[in-house]
């Protein structure tokens, strides 16, 4: 079928056109419907692409072949992630309709409600674009597209502080993107090309024989700029401070979508960069040492901050950063990619669950501070769902997180890394402690602070729990599939 | 059906039937006849099935099956002697527990009884699953789930004290199992590739002596449900729960799970011969339980709240069982298992009878026990017999099991154990007789008791009936059931011995 | 000597970054953003210049005589995109500043922080 040939561009175009259409309908319900239809189509398209996968698909825009033209590449590194990202958006739209109406669009001028969905789709198109492209400059362009939409998405919420947070996010996000742009410029000056495969081919050739020294230095500088830009943009520790401020003010429900995606995107960008642009051997030793140190420090410090935090949202955000630390640790070990993806997916499912929980609470009361949090009463299904989600997120037995944790310990012991093992163990202990704190605030609020009832639609929470259970039941299947894919690619 | 499939099927079907008990509380009204009928019939059926499985096992059938398989780790179940003893004990104690809990809830007006019953039943079932587990990771998973299932029971009555108690309880249990128990398991799995329990142990071939000793210590302290000093403070903290919970869980299911896990690890992971070789020169392992025994005996004398005293007494008895197990001889381990069973029966009687006192008169401290003999003669009688058993007076349960321990200690020429056992008996006699003296108090204290009664009647008109509450016959029936266990322990121990010969 | 332009680009970059990060007024931060992006423009366009190369316009038609050296037009094209991106970022930033002004009646970061603290004290 003709359309299958154009799948790479379809995946970006469907959200883009849907965004335009939903901006043109001046009706909230209609634009939501358009968004849902578009996302369902995207999920189907991504699934078809994955199902019929035989070898990486290259799509040259306007028939200008690489390295002159811009090219998209779909292989087993990004296609599953695209499918997952589409699925997250679908979940967000379907199960979150009531929460979106109550927590986010309530604070927008009622004539402009449809714009919210349109912006969401623009951001989504940008993210899918970052995932599919094979051209360095194109990555920068799509990062900026998605970021612009994201800045606006974050700026609306119950707390007017969201605006200030969004502005901070704009400042620092643009600095990060500019650093990436400078790095692209350096690569362009060394190799004369912008295509990822072309750059890696040229770097391989000239590094060893022709002009060893100066070429090498510029490439190292370029790598440094790219990595710092990526770390700043995705707010990995230690450059995460702006994210704390930005996420504090905004509506928690939008964070379900954003935080789930931004961490996966950050890891994808770094992996794509490290594996495909630069030679692995070149980067292996210094980067792995750097990554390992950052990872260990992140894990311990972020878990500690999560324990000391006073606000529920802050706990989750720090817990997120700690999980990113785990991911960095596994990245620096270079040997077990399947574990990495398991951890990423489970972590983002966890985060979706936790942020949805908080969104339900925040809808009723602005205050998420632990000491002054109101007591939740008479919302029994909410408490059951909250119990399950907290248990799943803490890594207590019989769920995917627990199995992943065991696999991580396994890996560390097998490689004889005792110091890392102790650090991860300590961090797990801290993890249980801050989950206990979280649970205490949700289940046992003090009565003198007031009472609130949760009566919003809880379908989303139960969907998350079902997904957790499914990942557990099909865990071995998923591991086998991911392992097969990773082995295939590398 | 083939001969092997039938026993597997029997276990699975027994478990499923037991799970019906989880659902019935939600579909029936509070304290209705239908609910009680379902609960009792299901647990009775469960007991009969377990007895059939015991019989099959004695006649030589092997039962082993796997539920879930993830590369090295698998959730699988198998039947073996100690597990069967634990399983039978749980199945037998489930019936009086349900009898007591159902009526306790209605007498004391506890709300949300369906949730309460759900979690009580799930704790018992999870305990049965632990008894059946065939490898280390299965045991760990269900061990953790047991902790999770007890949480809603401890804070069933939400107030500041219970929340604090819960947080302390969770911190100690979860952290110790995460930091010590889990890494030890993972180290074994990574090194060896499997953690299945094997008769005679399998560690000796893979680890050096020092590493094996460290692993053993990690297991012993990581399984903090067995309440060794200094990881014992969760037990007094958990006493904020209501009486059925404290009795069934913290005197029977949870702590016996801890003991059971340690026994299983000693027997099937390390193997008694290897342990004897490791600790050949001087058995310094028994120092840990001995410290706990001395510490808890002293603490029990300090307090005045009944539940706290009973909690420390539980810690005491657990460490006696551990001490016997750490003698590292087959006789010592057998005596420890015997003590596990006898203490379960005795403690349940004690806790239930004190719970009966509480239902009648809202008693928290010892001095409120005054003159209970007049108000509740039958319950006081049960209390008397079970405390005599706890002290170790013949021919009751406590004496028989302590006698076995003495014999095992004598056989290995371990005088320290015998002396400490004697000291512990002395101390338990002290604090228990303190309680008994209040119950069976003499005439001149009766007047003060009547004054207290009159004051209550004048003060709360609506609650005047509190003092004259009668206990439902269910409660008495459950007390008598447990009492028969205590008195007729001689019969019980024959049965236990039969199973123990299989080790 | 040929690399002087790159030092200049770094100078402008640092100036823009400094203004962005240290000013109190939001509009000044946006100005700093603009300066930052200009420095990247300078960097790229300087990359494209070939010494002794002429402007990259095709003056030959079909005639191949006297081939000349051209500067590379590619960075110019890339920078057109970057200018558009910078422009839209600045407009989003200004829109946000307008909303902040409507909400807090000031565009000084310090004053907004004080208003936030008092907001939390009251609640």
PDB file of C-alpha atoms in Angstrom, chain A residues 8 59 63 71 92 120 168 174 180 184 199 209 222 229-230 246 294 324 326 341 344 350 368 374 381 427 459:
ATOM      1  CA  UNK A   8       7.646   7.983   8.797  1.00  0.00           C
ATOM      2  CA  UNK A  59      12.440   8.273   4.166  1.00  0.00           C
ATOM      3  CA  UNK A  63      13.158  12.767  -2.883  1.00  0.00           C
ATOM      4  CA  UNK A  71      15.960  12.076   6.017  1.00  0.00           C
ATOM      5  CA  UNK A  92      -4.110  11.020  28.644  1.00  0.00           C
ATOM      6  CA  UNK A 120      -1.074  19.353  22.943  1.00  0.00           C
ATOM      7  CA  UNK A 168      11.790  29.974  33.724  1.00  0.00           C
ATOM      8  CA  UNK A 174      16.149  27.795  25.096  1.00  0.00           C
ATOM      9  CA  UNK A 180      22.652  21.747  21.129  1.00  0.00           C
ATOM     10  CA  UNK A 184      25.494  20.775  15.648  1.00  0.00           C
ATOM     11  CA  UNK A 199      28.630  12.182  10.202  1.00  0.00           C
ATOM     12  CA  UNK A 209      44.758   8.832  10.154  1.00  0.00           C
ATOM     13  CA  UNK A 222      31.000  19.248  20.228  1.00  0.00           C
ATOM     14  CA  UNK A 229      22.531  20.894  26.228  1.00  0.00           C
ATOM     15  CA  UNK A 230      20.635  17.616  26.446  1.00  0.00           C
ATOM     16  CA  UNK A 246       8.644  25.057  36.855  1.00  0.00           C
ATOM     17  CA  UNK A 294      26.579  11.386  38.075  1.00  0.00           C
ATOM     18  CA  UNK A 324      16.741   8.821  35.924  1.00  0.00           C
ATOM     19  CA  UNK A 326      19.130   4.462  37.917  1.00  0.00           C
ATOM     20  CA  UNK A 341      13.924  -0.131  28.594  1.00  0.00           C
ATOM     21  CA  UNK A 344      12.089   3.334  31.572  1.00  0.00           C
ATOM     22  CA  UNK A 350       4.548   4.735  37.725  1.00  0.00           C
ATOM     23  CA  UNK A 368      -0.214  19.699  48.659  1.00  0.00           C
ATOM     24  CA  UNK A 374      -6.367  17.943  54.370  1.00  0.00           C
ATOM     25  CA  UNK A 381     -12.248   3.657  45.643  1.00  0.00           C
ATOM     26  CA  UNK A 427      18.500   4.428  47.778  1.00  0.00           C
ATOM     27  CA  UNK A 459     -11.227   5.369  35.521  1.00  0.00           C
TER      28      UNK A 459
END
